[in-house]
C-alpha positions as semicolon CSV with decimal commas, in nm:
position;residue;x (nm);y (nm);z (nm)
1;M;8,101;1,539;13,730
2;S;7,939;1,481;13,393
3;C;7,627;1,298;13,287
4;R;7,468;1,128;12,991
5;V;7,110;1,195;12,884
6;V;6,855;0,914;12,852
7;V;6,501;0,937;12,716
8;D;6,198;0,727;12,808
9;A;6,016;0,708;12,473
10;D;5,703;0,577;12,648
11;V;5,678;0,906;12,839
12;C;5,790;1,152;12,568
13;I;5,513;1,379;12,435
14;S;5,716;1,530;12,150
15;S;5,708;1,886;12,282
16;G;6,037;1,958;12,106
17;R;6,173;2,177;12,383
18;C;6,471;1,950;12,444
19;V;6,552;1,908;12,075
20;A;6,543;2,285;12,024
21;E;6,757;2,348;12,331
22;R;7,021;2,080;12,274
23;P;7,024;1,955;11,912
24;D;7,376;1,826;11,976
25;V;7,232;1,584;12,233
26;L;6,873;1,513;12,128
27;R;6,680;1,472;11,804
28;F;6,346;1,335;11,689
29;D;6,322;0,974;11,576
30;D;6,096;0,848;11,295
31;D;5,797;0,853;11,535
32;E;5,871;1,216;11,632
33;L;5,984;1,115;11,979
34;A;6,302;1,249;12,134
35;E;6,607;1,026;12,123
36;V;6,971;1,072;12,211
37;V;7,193;1,158;11,917
38;P;7,449;0,881;11,861
39;G;7,782;0,999;12,001
40;A;7,615;1,284;12,191
41;P;7,849;1,468;12,424
42;E;7,834;1,427;12,798
43;L;7,694;1,727;12,981
44;P;7,800;1,894;13,302
45;D;7,556;1,794;13,577
46;D;7,399;2,139;13,600
47;A;7,331;2,154;13,223
48;G;7,186;1,802;13,233
49;R;6,958;1,885;13,524
50;T;6,835;2,201;13,350
51;L;6,756;2,001;13,037
52;A;6,579;1,724;13,229
53;R;6,378;1,965;13,445
54;G;6,262;2,148;13,131
55;C;6,094;1,837;12,991
56;P;5,717;1,881;13,039
57;S;5,652;1,506;13,054
58;G;5,955;1,405;13,262
59;A;6,085;1,176;12,985
60;I;6,446;1,292;13,017
61;G;6,668;1,126;13,272
62;L;7,037;1,144;13,354
63;V;7,301;0,888;13,437
64;D;7,648;0,944;13,576
65;A;7,889;0,926;13,282
66;E;8,145;0,726;13,483
67;T;7,933;0,486;13,685
68;G;7,605;0,467;13,491
69;A;7,416;0,536;13,814
70;E;7,089;0,725;13,779
71;I;7,107;1,091;13,882
72;D;6,816;1,251;14,066
73;V;6,710;1,558;13,868
74;D;6,496;1,713;14,144
């Protein structure tokens, strides 16, 4: 199964960890908050969970690439 990354800009603290780890998926916007790169690739579930769990503020979420259902990252 694969997933898409989503970012809650209201929760993002701009740590940069996610952008450094996956610049193909995430970048900083004009306000220096993480956002998904347009056309970003889907990630395998385990890679998505690792990325989401590494976010110090919990701003990164995952959705199932096929159904759009939210994926629990815990």
